[in-house]
Coordinates of C-alpha atoms and ligand atoms in Angstrom, one line a residue:
X28 CA 11.8 -15.7 -45.4
X29 CA 11.7 -11.9 -44.9
X30 CA 13.6 -12.3 -41.6
X31 CA 16.2 -14.4 -43.3
X32 CA 16.7 -11.8 -46.0
X33 CA 17.0 -9.1 -43.4
X34 CA 19.6 -11.1 -41.5
X35 CA 21.7 -11.5 -44.7
X36 CA 21.6 -7.8 -45.4
X37 CA 22.6 -7.0 -41.8
X38 CA 25.4 -9.6 -41.8
X39 CA 26.7 -8.0 -45.0
X40 CA 26.6 -4.6 -43.4
X41 CA 28.4 -6.0 -40.4
X42 CA 31.1 -7.6 -42.6
X43 CA 31.5 -4.5 -44.8
X44 CA 32.0 -2.2 -41.9
X45 CA 34.6 -4.6 -40.5
X46 CA 32.6 -5.3 -37.4
X47 CA 32.0 -8.9 -36.2
X48 CA 30.1 -10.1 -33.2
X49 CA 33.2 -10.5 -31.2
X50 CA 34.3 -6.9 -31.4
X51 CA 30.8 -5.5 -30.6
X52 CA 31.1 -2.8 -28.0
X53 CA 28.0 -3.6 -25.9
X54 CA 28.7 -0.9 -23.4
X55 CA 29.3 1.9 -25.8
X56 CA 25.8 3.5 -25.3
X57 CA 24.2 4.8 -22.2
X58 CA 20.4 4.7 -22.3
X59 CA 19.7 8.2 -21.1
X60 CA 16.0 8.2 -21.6
X61 CA 13.3 5.5 -21.4
X62 CA 9.6 6.2 -22.3
X63 CA 7.8 2.9 -22.0
X64 CA 4.2 1.8 -22.3
X65 CA 4.0 -1.5 -20.5
X66 CA 1.0 -3.9 -20.6
X67 CA 0.8 -6.7 -18.1
X68 CA -1.7 -9.5 -18.5
X69 CA -1.4 -11.7 -15.4
X70 CA -3.8 -14.4 -16.8
X71 CA -1.4 -14.9 -19.7
X72 CA 1.8 -14.3 -17.6
X73 CA 2.5 -11.9 -20.4
X74 CA 4.3 -8.6 -20.8
X75 CA 4.1 -6.3 -23.9
X76 CA 6.1 -3.1 -24.2
X77 CA 6.2 -0.3 -26.7
X78 CA 8.3 2.8 -26.3
X79 CA 11.1 5.0 -27.1
X80 CA 14.8 5.0 -26.0
X81 CA 17.5 7.6 -26.3
X82 CA 20.9 6.2 -26.6
X83 CA 24.0 8.3 -26.1
X84 CA 27.4 7.2 -27.4
X85 CA 29.7 7.3 -24.4
X86 CA 32.6 5.6 -26.2
X87 CA 35.5 7.4 -27.9
X88 CA 34.6 6.2 -31.4
X89 CA 31.6 6.5 -33.7
X90 CA 29.1 3.6 -33.4
X91 CA 27.2 2.2 -36.3
X92 CA 25.7 -0.7 -34.3
X93 CA 23.6 -0.6 -31.2
X94 CA 23.0 -3.6 -28.9
X95 CA 19.7 -3.8 -27.0
X96 CA 19.1 -6.7 -24.6
X97 CA 15.9 -8.0 -22.9
X98 CA 15.2 -11.2 -21.0
X99 CA 15.4 -14.4 -23.1
X100 CA 11.7 -15.1 -22.4
X101 CA 10.8 -11.9 -24.4
X102 CA 11.0 -11.4 -28.1
X103 CA 11.8 -8.3 -30.2
X104 CA 9.0 -7.2 -32.5
X105 CA 10.3 -4.0 -34.0
X106 CA 13.0 -1.4 -33.8
X107 CA 12.6 1.8 -35.7
X108 CA 14.3 5.2 -35.9
X109 CA 12.1 8.1 -37.1
X110 CA 9.3 5.7 -38.2
X111 CA 11.8 3.8 -40.4
X112 CA 12.2 0.2 -39.5
X113 CA 15.8 -0.7 -38.8
X114 CA 17.4 -4.0 -39.6
X115 CA 18.5 -6.1 -36.7
X116 CA 19.6 -9.6 -35.9
X117 CA 18.1 -11.1 -32.8
X118 CA 20.2 -13.7 -31.0
X119 CA 20.3 -15.4 -27.6
X120 CA 23.2 -14.1 -25.5
X121 CA 24.2 -16.1 -22.4
X122 CA 24.4 -13.8 -19.4
X123 CA 23.6 -14.3 -15.7
X124 CA 22.3 -10.7 -15.5
X125 CA 18.9 -12.1 -16.2
X126 CA 17.1 -14.8 -14.1
X127 CA 16.8 -17.0 -17.2
X128 CA 20.6 -17.0 -17.6
X129 CA 20.2 -15.5 -21.1
X130 CA 19.2 -12.4 -23.0
X131 CA 17.4 -11.8 -26.3
X132 CA 19.9 -9.5 -27.9
X133 CA 19.1 -7.3 -30.8
X134 CA 22.1 -6.2 -32.8
X135 CA 20.8 -3.1 -34.6
X136 CA 22.2 -1.4 -37.7
X137 CA 21.8 2.3 -37.0
X138 CA 20.7 4.6 -39.9
X139 CA 24.1 6.4 -39.6
X140 CA 27.1 6.3 -37.3
X141 CA 26.5 8.0 -34.0
X142 CA 29.5 10.2 -33.1
X143 CA 30.9 10.2 -29.5
X144 CA 28.6 12.2 -27.1
X145 CA 25.8 12.2 -29.7
X146 CA 22.5 10.5 -29.3
X147 CA 20.0 8.5 -31.3
X148 CA 16.3 7.9 -30.6
X149 CA 14.8 4.4 -31.2
X150 CA 11.2 3.3 -31.1
X151 CA 11.0 -0.3 -29.9
X152 CA 8.4 -3.0 -29.3
X153 CA 8.8 -6.4 -27.6
X154 CA 6.7 -8.9 -25.8
X155 CA 6.7 -12.3 -24.2
X156 CA 6.1 -14.1 -20.9
X157 CA 7.8 -13.8 -17.5
X158 CA 7.5 -17.0 -15.6
X159 CA 9.3 -18.3 -12.5
X160 CA 12.8 -19.2 -13.8
X161 CA 16.0 -19.6 -11.7
X162 CA 18.1 -21.2 -14.4
X163 CA 21.1 -18.9 -13.7
X164 CA 21.2 -20.3 -10.1
X165 CA 20.3 -24.0 -10.7
X166 CA 22.9 -24.3 -13.4
X167 CA 25.7 -23.4 -10.9
X168 CA 24.3 -26.0 -8.5
X169 CA 21.9 -24.1 -6.3
X170 CA 19.1 -26.4 -4.9
X171 CA 15.8 -25.6 -6.8
X172 CA 13.8 -24.5 -3.8
X173 CA 16.5 -22.1 -2.7
X174 CA 17.0 -20.8 -6.2
X175 CA 13.3 -20.1 -6.6
X176 CA 13.2 -18.2 -3.3
X177 CA 16.0 -16.0 -4.5
X178 CA 14.9 -15.5 -8.2
X179 CA 11.1 -15.2 -7.4
X180 CA 10.3 -12.8 -10.2
X181 CA 7.2 -13.8 -12.3
X182 CA 4.0 -12.6 -13.8
X183 CA 1.2 -14.8 -12.4
X184 CA -2.6 -14.6 -11.7
X185 CA -2.1 -15.0 -8.0
X186 CA 1.0 -12.9 -7.4
X187 CA 3.2 -10.8 -9.8
X188 CA 6.5 -9.3 -8.8
X189 CA 9.1 -8.3 -11.3
X190 CA 12.4 -6.5 -10.6
X191 CA 14.5 -4.9 -13.3
X192 CA 18.2 -4.9 -14.2
X193 CA 20.1 -7.7 -12.4
X194 CA 17.0 -9.8 -12.0
X195 CA 14.7 -9.6 -15.1
X196 CA 15.6 -7.5 -18.2
X197 CA 12.0 -6.4 -18.7
X198 CA 13.3 -3.1 -20.0
X199 CA 16.2 -2.9 -22.5
X200 CA 19.7 -2.9 -21.2
X201 CA 23.2 -3.3 -22.9
X202 CA 25.9 -5.1 -21.0
X203 CA 28.8 -7.5 -21.5
X204 CA 28.0 -11.1 -20.3
X205 CA 27.9 -11.7 -16.6
X206 CA 28.8 -15.1 -15.2
X207 CA 27.8 -16.2 -11.7
X208 CA 30.4 -18.9 -11.7
X209 CA 33.1 -16.2 -11.9
X210 CA 33.2 -14.6 -8.5
X211 CA 32.7 -10.9 -9.1
X212 CA 31.5 -10.9 -12.7
X213 CA 27.8 -10.2 -12.1
X214 CA 28.6 -7.5 -9.5
X215 CA 31.0 -5.8 -11.9
X216 CA 28.8 -5.9 -14.9
X217 CA 25.7 -4.7 -13.0
X218 CA 27.8 -2.1 -11.2
X219 CA 29.0 -0.7 -14.5
X220 CA 25.4 -0.6 -15.9
X221 CA 24.0 1.1 -12.8
X222 CA 26.8 3.7 -12.8
X223 CA 26.2 4.5 -16.5
X224 CA 22.4 4.8 -15.9
X225 CA 22.5 6.7 -12.6
X226 CA 21.7 10.1 -14.3
X227 CA 19.1 8.6 -16.8
X228 CA 15.4 9.2 -16.8
X229 CA 12.7 6.6 -17.1
X230 CA 9.0 7.3 -17.7
X231 CA 6.8 4.2 -17.3
X232 CA 3.2 3.8 -17.9
X233 CA 2.1 0.3 -16.7
X234 CA -1.3 -1.1 -17.4
X235 CA -2.5 -4.2 -15.7
X236 CA -5.2 -5.6 -17.9
X237 CA -8.0 -8.0 -17.4
X238 CA -10.8 -8.8 -19.8
X239 CA -12.9 -11.3 -17.9
X240 CA -15.0 -8.7 -16.1
X241 CA -13.0 -9.0 -12.9
X242 CA -11.1 -6.1 -11.4
X243 CA -7.3 -6.4 -11.7
X244 CA -5.5 -6.7 -8.4
X245 CA -3.5 -3.7 -6.9
X246 CA -0.5 -2.4 -8.7
X247 CA 2.5 -1.3 -6.6
X248 CA 5.6 0.4 -8.2
X249 CA 8.8 1.3 -6.4
X250 CA 8.6 5.0 -7.2
X251 CA 6.8 7.2 -4.7
X252 CA 5.6 9.8 -7.3
X253 CA 3.4 7.4 -9.3
X254 CA -0.1 8.4 -10.3
X255 CA -2.4 5.4 -10.0
X256 CA -5.6 5.0 -12.0
X257 CA -8.4 2.6 -12.4
X258 CA -10.5 2.3 -15.5
X259 CA -13.3 0.0 -16.6
X260 CA -14.6 -0.4 -20.2
X261 CA -17.2 -3.1 -20.4
X262 CA -15.5 -6.4 -19.6
X263 CA -12.1 -4.9 -19.8
X264 CA -10.6 -3.4 -16.7
X265 CA -7.3 -1.7 -16.3
X266 CA -5.3 -0.7 -13.2
X267 CA -2.5 1.6 -14.3
X268 CA 0.4 3.5 -12.9
X269 CA 2.2 6.5 -14.4
X270 CA 5.7 7.0 -13.0
X271 CA 8.9 8.9 -13.6
X272 CA 12.2 7.9 -12.2
X273 CA 14.3 11.0 -12.5
X274 CA 17.1 10.3 -12.1
X275 CA 17.2 6.5 -11.9
X276 CA 20.1 6.6 -9.5
X277 CA 20.7 3.1 -8.1
X278 CA 17.0 2.2 -8.2
X279 CA 16.0 -1.0 -9.9
X280 CA 12.5 -0.3 -11.4
X281 CA 10.1 -2.9 -10.0
X282 CA 6.4 -3.6 -10.1
X283 CA 4.1 -5.9 -8.1
X284 CA 0.5 -6.9 -8.8
X285 CA -1.4 -8.6 -5.9
X286 CA -4.7 -8.6 -4.0
X287 CA -3.3 -6.4 -1.2
X288 CA -5.0 -4.9 1.8
X289 CA -3.3 -1.8 3.2
X290 CA -2.4 -0.3 6.5
X291 CA -1.7 3.4 6.1
X292 CA 0.1 5.2 8.9
X293 CA 1.8 8.6 9.1
X294 CA 5.3 7.1 8.5
X295 CA 4.6 3.8 6.8
X296 CA 2.3 2.0 4.4
X297 CA 2.1 -1.8 4.5
X298 CA 0.6 -3.7 1.7
X299 CA -0.3 -7.2 2.9
X300 CA -2.0 -10.3 1.7
X301 CA -5.1 -11.7 3.2
X302 CA -4.6 -13.4 6.6
X303 CA -1.4 -11.5 7.4
X304 CA -3.1 -8.7 9.3
X305 CA -1.3 -9.4 12.6
X306 CA 2.2 -9.5 11.0
X307 CA 1.5 -6.3 9.0
X308 CA 0.2 -4.4 12.0
X309 CA 3.2 -5.6 14.0
X310 CA 5.5 -4.3 11.3
X311 CA 3.7 -0.9 11.1
X312 CA 3.8 -0.6 14.9
X313 CA 7.5 -1.3 15.0
X314 CA 8.2 1.2 12.3
X315 CA 6.2 4.0 13.9
X316 CA 7.9 3.5 17.3
X317 CA 11.3 3.8 15.7
X318 CA 10.7 7.1 13.9
X319 CA 12.0 9.3 16.8
X320 CA 15.2 7.2 17.2
X321 CA 16.0 7.3 13.5
X322 CA 15.2 11.0 13.3
X323 CA 17.7 11.7 16.0
X324 CA 20.4 10.1 14.0
X325 CA 19.5 10.7 10.4
X326 CA 16.9 13.4 10.3
X327 CA 13.2 13.2 9.8
X328 CA 11.7 11.0 7.0
X329 CA 11.4 12.7 3.7
X330 CA 8.9 10.3 2.3
X331 CA 6.6 7.6 3.6
X332 CA 8.2 4.2 3.9
X333 CA 6.4 1.5 1.8
X334 CA 6.4 -2.2 2.5
X335 CA 4.7 -4.8 0.3
X336 CA 4.4 -8.5 1.2
X337 CA 6.0 -11.2 -0.9
X338 CA 3.7 -14.2 -1.2
X339 CA 6.3 -16.9 -0.8
X340 CA 7.2 -16.9 3.0
X341 CA 10.7 -18.2 2.1
X342 CA 11.4 -15.5 -0.5
X343 CA 14.4 -13.3 -0.1
X344 CA 13.6 -9.7 0.7
X345 CA 14.3 -7.0 -1.8
X346 CA 14.8 -3.4 -1.0
X347 CA 14.9 -0.3 -3.2
X348 CA 15.4 2.9 -1.2
X349 CA 12.6 3.1 1.3
X350 CA 10.5 0.5 -0.6
X351 CA 10.7 -3.0 0.8
X352 CA 9.4 -6.3 -0.6
X353 CA 9.4 -8.9 2.1
X354 CA 7.5 -11.9 3.4
X355 CA 5.4 -10.8 6.4
X356 CA 5.1 -14.0 8.5
X357 CA 6.6 -13.2 11.9
X358 CA 5.1 -11.2 14.7
X359 CA 8.5 -10.8 16.5
X360 CA 8.6 -7.0 17.2
X361 CA 12.4 -7.0 17.4
X362 CA 12.8 -8.5 13.9
X363 CA 10.2 -6.1 12.5
X364 CA 12.1 -3.2 14.2
X365 CA 15.4 -4.4 12.6
X366 CA 13.9 -4.3 9.1
X367 CA 12.1 -1.0 9.8
X368 CA 15.3 0.7 11.1
X369 CA 17.0 0.1 7.7
X370 CA 14.0 1.2 5.7
X371 CA 13.3 4.3 7.8
X372 CA 17.0 5.3 7.4
X373 CA 16.6 5.2 3.7
X374 CA 13.5 7.5 3.9
X375 CA 15.5 10.0 6.1
X376 CA 18.9 10.0 4.5
X377 CA 20.2 9.2 1.1
X378 CA 23.4 9.3 -0.9
X379 CA 24.4 8.5 -4.4
X380 CA 27.3 6.6 -2.9
X381 CA 26.5 3.0 -1.9
X382 CA 28.9 2.9 1.1
X383 CA 27.1 5.9 2.6
X384 CA 23.6 5.0 1.5
X385 CA 23.6 1.3 2.4
X386 CA 26.3 1.6 5.0
X387 CA 24.3 4.1 7.0
X388 CA 21.1 2.0 6.8
X389 CA 23.0 -1.1 8.1
X390 CA 24.7 1.0 10.7
X391 CA 21.2 2.1 11.8
X392 CA 20.2 -1.5 12.3
X393 CA 23.2 -2.1 14.6
X394 CA 22.3 1.1 16.5
X395 CA 18.8 -0.2 16.9
X396 CA 20.0 -3.5 18.3
X397 CA 22.2 -1.6 20.9
X398 CA 19.2 0.7 21.7
X399 CA 17.1 -2.4 22.4
X400 CA 19.5 -4.9 23.9
X401 CA 22.8 -3.2 24.6
X402 CA 26.3 -3.0 23.0
X403 CA 27.1 -6.7 23.2
X404 CA 24.0 -7.6 21.3
X405 CA 24.9 -5.1 18.6
X406 CA 28.4 -6.5 18.3
X407 CA 26.9 -10.0 18.0
X408 CA 24.6 -8.7 15.3
X409 CA 27.5 -7.2 13.4
X410 CA 29.4 -10.5 13.7
X411 CA 26.8 -12.0 11.3
X412 CA 27.9 -9.4 8.7
X413 CA 31.6 -9.9 9.5
X414 CA 31.7 -13.4 8.2
X415 CA 30.5 -12.2 4.8
X416 CA 33.2 -9.5 5.0
X417 CA 36.1 -11.8 5.9
X418 CA 35.1 -14.0 2.9
X419 CA 35.1 -10.9 0.6
X420 CA 38.4 -9.6 1.8
X421 CA 40.1 -13.0 1.5
X422 CA 39.4 -13.2 -2.2
X423 CA 42.2 -10.8 -3.0
X424 CA 45.0 -13.4 -3.0
X425 CA 47.6 -11.2 -4.6
X426 CA 46.5 -7.6 -4.0
X427 CA 47.5 -5.2 -6.7
X428 CA 47.5 -1.5 -6.3
X429 CA 44.5 -1.1 -8.7
X430 CA 42.6 -3.6 -6.6
X431 CA 43.1 -1.4 -3.6
X432 CA 41.5 1.4 -5.5
X433 CA 38.8 -0.6 -7.3
X434 CA 37.7 -2.5 -4.2
X435 CA 37.8 0.6 -2.0
X436 CA 34.5 1.7 -0.3
X437 CA 34.2 4.7 -2.6
X438 CA 34.5 2.6 -5.8
X439 CA 33.3 -0.9 -5.0
X440 CA 30.2 -2.6 -6.5
X441 CA 30.7 -5.6 -4.1
X442 CA 27.7 -5.7 -1.7
X443 CA 29.7 -7.4 1.1
X444 CA 31.9 -4.3 1.0
X445 CA 29.5 -1.5 0.6
X446 CA 27.0 -3.0 3.1
X447 CA 28.9 -5.0 5.7
X448 CA 32.3 -3.3 5.6
X449 CA 30.7 0.1 5.4
X450 CA 28.5 -0.7 8.4
X451 CA 31.6 -1.5 10.4
X452 CA 33.3 1.7 9.3
X453 CA 30.4 3.8 10.5
X454 CA 30.4 2.0 13.8
X455 CA 34.2 2.5 14.2
X456 CA 33.8 6.2 13.4
X457 CA 31.1 6.5 16.0
X458 CA 33.3 4.8 18.6
X459 CA 36.2 7.1 17.7
X460 CA 34.4 10.5 17.6
X461 CA 31.3 9.9 19.6
X462 CA 27.5 10.0 18.9
X463 CA 27.1 13.8 19.0
X464 CA 29.9 14.5 16.5
X465 CA 28.8 11.8 14.1
X466 CA 25.2 12.9 14.2
X467 CA 26.3 16.5 13.4
X468 CA 28.4 15.2 10.5
X469 CA 25.4 13.2 9.1
X470 CA 23.1 16.2 9.5
X471 CA 25.5 18.4 7.5
X472 CA 25.5 16.0 4.6
X473 CA 23.8 17.2 1.3
X474 CA 23.6 14.5 -1.4
X475 CA 23.6 17.0 -4.2
X476 CA 26.9 18.5 -2.9
X477 CA 28.6 15.1 -2.8
X478 CA 30.8 15.5 -5.9
X479 CA 34.0 14.1 -4.5
X480 CA 34.8 10.9 -2.6
X481 CA 36.3 13.1 0.1
X482 CA 33.1 15.1 0.7
X483 CA 31.7 12.9 3.5
X484 CA 35.1 12.2 5.2
X485 CA 35.7 16.0 5.3
X486 CA 32.3 16.5 7.0
X487 CA 33.2 14.0 9.6
X488 CA 36.7 15.4 10.1
X489 CA 35.2 18.8 10.6
X490 CA 33.5 17.5 13.8
X491 CA 36.6 16.3 15.6
X492 CA 40.1 17.5 16.6
X493 CA 41.5 14.0 15.8
X494 CA 43.3 13.3 12.6
X495 CA 41.3 10.7 10.7
X496 CA 43.1 10.9 7.4
X497 CA 44.9 7.6 8.0
X498 CA 41.6 5.9 8.8
X499 CA 39.9 7.1 5.7
X500 CA 42.9 6.0 3.7
X501 CA 43.0 2.5 5.0
X502 CA 39.2 1.9 5.0
X503 CA 37.5 4.3 2.6
X504 CA 39.7 5.5 -0.2
X505 CA 41.6 2.3 -0.5
X506 CA 41.0 -1.3 0.4
X507 CA 43.8 -2.3 2.7
X508 CA 42.0 -5.4 3.9
X509 CA 41.5 -5.9 7.6
X510 CA 43.7 -5.4 10.6
X511 CA 45.1 -8.4 12.6
X512 CA 45.6 -7.5 16.2
X513 CA 47.8 -9.5 18.7
X514 CA 48.5 -8.7 22.3
X515 CA 52.3 -8.9 22.2
X516 CA 52.9 -8.4 25.9
X517 CA 51.2 -7.3 29.1
X518 CA 53.3 -6.3 32.1
X519 CA 51.5 -5.7 35.4
X520 CA 53.1 -3.6 38.1
X521 CA 51.8 -3.0 41.6
X522 CA 51.5 0.6 42.4
X523 CA 52.1 2.5 45.8
X524 CA 48.3 2.6 46.3
X525 CA 48.0 -1.2 46.0
X526 CA 46.5 -1.1 42.5
X527 CA 47.9 -2.6 39.4
X528 CA 49.2 -0.8 36.3
X529 CA 49.2 -3.0 33.3
X530 CA 51.3 -2.0 30.3
X531 CA 49.9 -3.6 27.2
X532 CA 51.6 -3.7 23.8
X533 CA 49.2 -4.4 20.9
X534 CA 50.7 -5.3 17.5
X535 CA 48.7 -4.9 14.3
X536 CA 50.0 -7.4 11.7
X537 CA 47.4 -6.2 9.0
X538 CA 47.6 -3.4 6.5
X539 CA 44.7 -1.4 7.9
X540 CA 44.9 0.6 11.1
X541 CA 42.1 1.1 13.7
X542 CA 41.4 2.3 17.1
X543 CA 40.6 -0.9 19.1
X544 CA 39.3 -1.6 22.6
X545 CA 41.7 -3.3 25.0
X546 CA 40.1 -5.2 27.9
X547 CA 41.9 -6.1 31.1
X548 CA 40.0 -8.7 33.1
X549 CA 40.4 -9.4 36.8
X550 CA 38.4 -11.4 39.4
X551 CA 34.9 -9.9 39.3
X552 CA 35.3 -7.3 36.6
X553 CA 37.1 -5.7 33.7
X554 CA 38.4 -2.3 32.5
X555 CA 38.2 -1.3 28.8
X556 CA 40.3 1.4 27.2
X557 CA 41.0 2.2 23.5
X558 CA 44.3 2.3 21.7
X559 CA 45.0 3.5 18.1
X560 CA 47.2 1.0 16.3
X561 CA 48.2 1.9 12.7
X562 CA 48.9 -0.7 10.0
X563 CA 52.0 -2.8 10.6
X564 CA 52.6 -1.0 13.8
X565 CA 52.4 -1.3 17.6
X566 CA 50.4 0.6 20.2
X567 CA 51.1 0.8 23.9
X568 CA 48.6 1.5 26.5
X569 CA 48.7 1.6 30.3
X570 CA 45.6 0.5 32.2
X571 CA 45.0 0.6 35.9
X572 CA 43.0 -2.1 37.7
X573 CA 42.2 -2.6 41.4
X574 CA 42.7 -6.3 41.5
X575 CA 45.4 -8.6 40.1
X576 CA 44.9 -8.7 36.3
X577 CA 44.3 -12.1 34.9
X578 CA 43.8 -11.7 31.2
X579 CA 44.1 -9.1 28.4
X580 CA 41.9 -9.2 25.3
X581 CA 42.3 -6.9 22.3
X582 CA 39.1 -6.1 20.3
X583 CA 35.6 -6.6 21.7
X584 CA 34.4 -7.4 18.1
X585 CA 33.7 -3.8 17.1
X586 CA 36.7 -3.7 14.7
X587 CA 36.5 -6.3 11.8
X588 CA 39.7 -8.3 11.9
X589 CA 41.2 -11.1 9.7
X590 CA 42.3 -13.3 12.6
X591 CA 40.7 -13.2 16.1
X592 CA 42.6 -16.3 17.5
X593 CA 45.6 -14.4 18.7
X594 CA 43.7 -11.7 20.7
X595 CA 44.0 -13.1 24.2
X596 CA 47.0 -12.9 26.6
X597 CA 47.0 -14.6 30.0
X598 CA 48.8 -12.9 32.8
X599 CA 50.6 -15.0 35.5
X600 CA 49.4 -13.5 38.7
X601 CA 52.6 -14.4 40.5
X602 CA 54.5 -12.0 38.3
X603 CA 52.3 -9.2 39.5
X604 CA 53.8 -9.1 43.0
X605 CA 57.4 -8.9 41.9
Ligands
ZN718 ZN1 19.3 -0.6 2.0

């Protein structure tokens, strides 16, 4: 009855102030500070949280209402300001930002309107359970097994792993509804949230609690500075971690509770489950071997890399900086090396810009494959990424100029772009300016000095005589889609020295330019040269070969392209003797 009375009062407030649920500005506040006491009870699959939030009004108008959202499997217990309970309506809010496909949303009447740029402190309490739930995926038709391997978050006696915003809203967030059936909506909503929160601070105290006389399993948190403690009081035993994320950056606060064993080496720590000693050792060995190679490209590791095993062997891996959650089943050293290359790069090199941060880590994986198995193997590896990229680039049916800017590498929140496309961009830059110049540019990068999108491009430009502005324009500052190369003609001419000079004209039908390899093939061999072909332009190159040329191919696969079917040109050998 009390609750109903409160609701009525709040509804009156909402009506009087002329605000209705449809005009709520859910993204008005940035949560600049979290101070949360979290209690995890694996036996009950339960999470209970008490804490304090600081909300800053980043909108242009005073705000009388604040919106706080947690997973729909959690319930709000109290919301106060300065010890005074605030009235709030709690309602389910459908959104695919949470694994359950919905949020428990508290619409809170603030004690007074909060002016733009001003802040308000709230004391909060909520609790509930976090069980395996992939509703947001199954309701759009994903097969259950596949959905569960993707949304594996849960609190459970055997294995607990819970990721934050974008997976499980186990700490409060405030976002507009995300919809997985609408292409980019989840990426966009989550991207906006992370951008707003990047400078925020989160202090977490997590207690894993057992009262049956048993010691709780190990607690692992994705923040390197955590202080871990173990405490026993009679039958109650607590494993706790005290951590501060400052700033949050792009990190998604995550905790894992499992009966782990640990391999601890100089560069890496692997937390593994019983029976997986071989796979874990293999992983640690692979990582240790790679340290010199990664150091040469990206500098020495600034922190120890941490890997923790996911219990479900089918589970999708999750990374957070140099912390990786992954199944550890295989003992294939190359696969272990591939994962370690990415993780070690994060430990050595970081940037607040996803295209630099993730792009470099994926680029490192391609470099590792080349290092192990040669350039062709690296191009084949990148091909896997390029299919995701082509799909992402094709979604722009009628490109508008704002799309070019929004989808650019410097602005995008689309993973296919800031991972796969960025990897290709780093690879192309390396092909254009060479290893040494690119290594120097990377070594001169300082994340705290990266205030402008042009900062990194300028560092790269400083290492070469070539003008790269057109390249950054087409690939980094704007999204001009992908190039489409075509060998327009290839004329061979026999020289005085009995060799052949082939004049190749390459047309680029796309809106993004690139420097692309041109390969002239002849009996028993081939010659590769590179030609720069700007958007909607042609490039001409002359290539000398010793035997009659048979075929010309543009692009060895190192430049992502929208159409690779028009890249080969057959040369009639008879013509060559004319
Ligand atoms: Zn990464």
